[in-house]
Short mmCIF file of C-alpha atoms in Angstrom, two decimals:
data_model
loop_
_atom_site.label_atom_id
_atom_site.label_comp_id
_atom_site.label_asym_id
_atom_site.label_seq_id
_atom_site.Cartn_x
_atom_site.Cartn_y
_atom_site.Cartn_z
CA UNK A 1 -5.88 9.35 17.40
CA UNK A 2 -3.56 6.57 19.19
CA UNK A 3 -4.09 3.08 17.90
CA UNK A 4 -3.79 -0.17 20.39
CA UNK A 5 -1.76 0.24 22.98
CA UNK A 6 0.76 -2.56 25.01
CA UNK A 7 2.48 -2.56 27.87
CA UNK A 8 5.01 -3.21 28.71
CA UNK A 9 7.20 -3.57 25.65
CA UNK A 10 9.33 -6.33 27.22
CA UNK A 11 9.33 -8.57 30.28
CA UNK A 12 11.46 -11.07 31.57
CA UNK A 13 10.16 -13.51 33.87
CA UNK A 14 11.25 -16.78 35.97
CA UNK A 15 9.57 -19.88 35.56
CA UNK A 16 6.47 -20.31 37.89
CA UNK A 17 5.77 -16.71 38.13
CA UNK A 18 2.59 -14.81 37.27
CA UNK A 19 2.55 -12.06 34.70
CA UNK A 20 0.00 -9.29 33.83
CA UNK A 21 -0.53 -7.64 30.43
CA UNK A 22 -2.05 -4.69 29.65
CA UNK A 23 -3.81 -3.69 26.69
CA UNK A 24 -5.43 -0.45 25.54
CA UNK A 25 -7.75 -0.41 22.70
CA UNK A 26 -8.00 2.25 19.70
CA UNK A 27 -10.37 4.70 20.24
CA UNK A 28 -14.20 3.63 19.27
CA UNK A 29 -13.16 -0.17 19.50
CA UNK A 30 -14.97 -2.26 22.06
CA UNK A 31 -13.67 -5.52 21.94
CA UNK A 32 -10.47 -6.89 22.51
CA UNK A 33 -8.45 -9.94 21.71
CA UNK A 34 -5.39 -11.73 22.65
CA UNK A 35 -2.96 -13.72 20.65
CA UNK A 36 0.27 -15.45 21.17
CA UNK A 37 2.98 -15.41 18.70
CA UNK A 38 6.03 -17.60 18.94
CA UNK A 39 9.09 -16.85 17.20
CA UNK A 40 8.95 -17.58 13.57
CA UNK A 41 5.02 -18.45 13.90
CA UNK A 42 1.99 -16.87 13.25
CA UNK A 43 -0.17 -15.31 15.81
CA UNK A 44 -2.24 -17.77 17.71
CA UNK A 45 -6.10 -16.74 19.09
CA UNK A 46 -5.63 -16.99 22.91
CA UNK A 47 -9.56 -15.07 23.86
CA UNK A 48 -11.72 -12.27 22.97
CA UNK A 49 -13.32 -9.89 25.42
CA UNK A 50 -16.49 -7.94 24.68
CA UNK A 51 -18.73 -6.45 27.32
CA UNK A 52 -16.15 -7.55 30.01
CA UNK A 53 -16.79 -11.23 29.59
CA UNK A 54 -14.68 -13.47 27.34
CA UNK A 55 -16.74 -13.98 24.57
CA UNK A 56 -14.57 -16.43 22.88
CA UNK A 57 -11.58 -18.64 23.51
CA UNK A 58 -8.76 -21.00 21.70
CA UNK A 59 -7.08 -23.85 23.04
CA UNK A 60 -4.67 -22.54 25.55
CA UNK A 61 -5.05 -23.52 29.57
CA UNK A 62 -6.65 -22.04 32.03
CA UNK A 63 -3.33 -21.00 33.68
CA UNK A 64 -4.35 -18.04 31.08
CA UNK A 65 -7.05 -15.41 31.90
CA UNK A 66 -8.09 -12.41 31.51
CA UNK A 67 -10.25 -9.10 32.11
CA UNK A 68 -11.95 -6.46 30.46
CA UNK A 69 -12.65 -3.23 32.48
CA UNK A 70 -15.66 -0.70 31.55
CA UNK A 71 -13.05 1.33 29.76
CA UNK A 72 -12.60 -1.19 27.31
CA UNK A 73 -9.26 -1.97 28.02
CA UNK A 74 -7.97 -5.22 29.13
CA UNK A 75 -5.51 -7.13 30.95
CA UNK A 76 -4.15 -11.17 30.20
CA UNK A 77 -2.90 -13.05 33.00
CA UNK A 78 -0.81 -16.08 33.00
CA UNK A 79 0.07 -18.22 36.03
CA UNK A 80 2.70 -20.79 36.68
CA UNK A 81 4.55 -19.51 33.78
CA UNK A 82 6.75 -22.43 31.56
CA UNK A 83 9.76 -21.48 29.28
CA UNK A 84 7.20 -22.42 26.30
CA UNK A 85 5.34 -19.34 27.22
CA UNK A 86 8.25 -17.04 25.64
CA UNK A 87 6.37 -15.20 22.91
CA UNK A 88 4.99 -11.85 21.43
CA UNK A 89 1.91 -11.42 23.02
CA UNK A 90 -0.11 -9.44 21.01
CA UNK A 91 -3.73 -7.19 21.61
CA UNK A 92 -5.70 -6.43 18.90
CA UNK A 93 -8.74 -4.03 19.04
CA UNK A 94 -12.29 -3.93 16.82
CA UNK A 95 -15.41 -2.75 16.98
CA UNK A 96 -18.50 -4.98 17.60
CA UNK A 97 -21.47 -4.67 15.37
CA UNK A 98 -24.02 -7.15 15.11
CA UNK A 99 -21.81 -10.63 15.00
CA UNK A 100 -19.16 -8.87 13.27
CA UNK A 101 -15.58 -7.20 13.96
CA UNK A 102 -14.81 -4.67 12.40
CA UNK A 103 -11.33 -2.44 12.23
CA UNK A 104 -9.20 -5.17 13.47
CA UNK A 105 -6.44 -3.49 14.75
CA UNK A 106 -3.02 -5.05 16.38
CA UNK A 107 -0.43 -3.26 19.02
CA UNK A 108 3.02 -3.75 18.69
CA UNK A 109 2.58 -6.25 21.25
CA UNK A 110 4.77 -7.44 24.66
CA UNK A 111 7.79 -9.50 24.56
CA UNK A 112 7.94 -12.03 27.00
CA UNK A 113 10.63 -14.14 27.95
CA UNK A 114 10.96 -16.59 30.59
CA UNK A 115 13.86 -17.77 31.93
CA UNK B 1 -7.15 -23.76 15.05
CA UNK B 2 -8.04 -23.65 11.52
CA UNK B 3 -5.11 -24.99 9.04
CA UNK B 4 -3.76 -21.51 7.46
CA UNK B 5 -0.41 -22.01 5.28
CA UNK B 6 1.74 -20.59 3.22
CA UNK B 7 3.38 -22.33 0.32
CA UNK B 8 6.47 -20.62 0.30
CA UNK B 9 8.24 -19.76 3.54
CA UNK B 10 10.58 -17.30 2.14
CA UNK B 11 10.65 -15.21 -0.96
CA UNK B 12 13.03 -13.17 -3.12
CA UNK B 13 12.63 -10.83 -5.28
CA UNK B 14 14.37 -7.91 -7.31
CA UNK B 15 13.70 -4.20 -6.36
CA UNK B 16 10.82 -3.12 -8.92
CA UNK B 17 9.61 -6.52 -9.76
CA UNK B 18 6.27 -8.08 -8.79
CA UNK B 19 5.77 -10.46 -5.57
CA UNK B 20 3.17 -12.93 -5.46
CA UNK B 21 2.77 -14.45 -2.05
CA UNK B 22 0.20 -17.39 -2.08
CA UNK B 23 -1.80 -18.84 1.18
CA UNK B 24 -4.06 -21.99 1.34
CA UNK B 25 -6.81 -22.19 4.04
CA UNK B 26 -8.97 -24.79 5.08
CA UNK B 27 -12.19 -23.43 6.31
CA UNK B 28 -14.65 -22.98 3.53
CA UNK B 29 -17.02 -21.53 5.87
CA UNK B 30 -14.67 -18.38 6.49
CA UNK B 31 -15.69 -15.27 5.35
CA UNK B 32 -13.24 -12.92 5.56
CA UNK B 33 -9.64 -12.83 5.11
CA UNK B 34 -6.76 -10.47 5.54
CA UNK B 35 -2.93 -9.89 4.69
CA UNK B 36 -0.54 -8.27 7.45
CA UNK B 37 2.72 -7.66 7.07
CA UNK B 38 4.99 -7.42 10.08
CA UNK B 39 8.39 -6.31 10.49
CA UNK B 40 10.99 -7.13 12.96
CA UNK B 41 9.52 -6.35 16.56
CA UNK B 42 6.44 -4.54 15.50
CA UNK B 43 2.60 -6.14 15.66
CA UNK B 44 1.21 -6.92 11.89
CA UNK B 45 0.03 -4.35 10.21
CA UNK B 46 -2.83 -4.51 8.12
CA UNK B 47 -2.63 -4.11 4.27
CA UNK B 48 -5.77 -5.59 2.52
CA UNK B 49 -8.50 -7.33 3.08
CA UNK B 50 -11.15 -9.36 1.34
CA UNK B 51 -14.80 -10.83 2.01
CA UNK B 52 -15.81 -14.31 0.80
CA UNK B 53 -18.26 -12.60 -1.69
CA UNK B 54 -15.49 -11.05 -3.81
CA UNK B 55 -12.99 -12.52 -5.90
CA UNK B 56 -10.17 -9.89 -5.98
CA UNK B 57 -9.50 -6.32 -4.48
CA UNK B 58 -7.28 -4.10 -4.92
CA UNK B 59 -5.39 -1.36 -3.00
CA UNK B 60 -2.16 0.91 -3.52
CA UNK B 61 0.16 -1.43 -5.17
CA UNK B 62 -1.67 -4.56 -3.55
CA UNK B 63 -3.77 -6.98 -4.94
CA UNK B 64 -5.76 -9.93 -3.18
CA UNK B 65 -7.05 -12.15 -5.03
CA UNK B 66 -9.55 -15.32 -3.65
CA UNK B 67 -10.39 -18.65 -4.99
CA UNK B 68 -13.12 -20.25 -3.18
CA UNK B 69 -13.18 -23.65 -5.14
CA UNK B 70 -9.65 -24.14 -4.09
CA UNK B 71 -9.43 -22.42 -1.17
CA UNK B 72 -6.69 -20.10 -1.94
CA UNK B 73 -5.59 -16.48 -1.43
CA UNK B 74 -2.63 -14.85 -2.97
CA UNK B 75 -1.05 -10.92 -2.57
CA UNK B 76 0.12 -9.55 -5.47
CA UNK B 77 2.78 -6.22 -4.65
CA UNK B 78 3.45 -4.56 -8.00
CA UNK B 79 6.73 -2.51 -8.17
CA UNK B 80 8.00 -4.32 -4.95
CA UNK B 81 10.45 -1.72 -2.99
CA UNK B 82 12.98 -2.61 0.15
CA UNK B 83 10.45 -1.18 2.31
CA UNK B 84 8.31 -4.54 1.34
CA UNK B 85 10.84 -7.07 2.99
CA UNK B 86 8.50 -7.97 6.02
CA UNK B 87 6.91 -11.35 7.00
CA UNK B 88 3.34 -11.51 5.57
CA UNK B 89 0.42 -13.79 7.17
CA UNK B 90 -2.42 -14.46 5.65
CA UNK B 91 -5.81 -14.37 8.10
CA UNK B 92 -9.02 -16.24 7.71
CA UNK B 93 -11.72 -14.94 10.18
CA UNK B 94 -14.02 -17.26 11.33
CA UNK B 95 -16.91 -16.48 13.84
CA UNK B 96 -14.91 -13.53 14.77
CA UNK B 97 -11.71 -15.21 15.41
CA UNK B 98 -8.90 -15.07 13.08
CA UNK B 99 -6.41 -17.72 12.48
CA UNK B 100 -3.02 -17.17 11.05
CA UNK B 101 -0.71 -19.37 8.79
CA UNK B 102 2.88 -19.25 9.75
CA UNK B 103 3.94 -16.50 7.50
CA UNK B 104 6.22 -15.74 4.15
CA UNK B 105 9.29 -13.73 4.53
CA UNK B 106 9.85 -11.47 1.61
CA UNK B 107 13.20 -10.41 1.01
CA UNK B 108 13.77 -7.57 -1.40
CA UNK B 109 17.13 -7.44 -3.30
CA UNK B 110 18.51 -3.93 -4.32
#
């Protein structure tokens, strides 16, 4: 049973460009959350998708957007890249039951470098 | 975000000794906590969790203690092994969002 799968594993982009990162959740999971982890820091919550809608959002600008597809996979898009967007982007999937999430599982992340 | 912090950024222990990693959280309404282990180049890996209605939970070689009075978590690792070397994060869950501290790096000396 595959866990959370993220692609690509590494990416280099130029400042001002746009990037799309992808995540396939663990089998049986329906909720996807995205986190940004700067070097030497803990992950910071970006947003969460459930039923193809953004349900919660952290303190990130509108340059960060996302999407969830009917098969529960998700994309994270970042526009107008800044050098400070360089980080490890983590996807976590979980199963929504009522108001709670269960089985929170992280992928290995996409390392984005903006030059 | 929530203020989840750690007392020590780096902890060095001898192989075979017990390790204790501490964490403070700020939101008394948080109802669920997880300890994660993160090795270089990998995503966070679940170690153990605890709900706010408990004060202690044990796993294999690991124990998590929760003190809600002082909003403090600790992770105890018994008989620390070289493979335990990693960065450890505590995370608190509030309204289905996890808030992480900056992590403690555990170095296990052979």
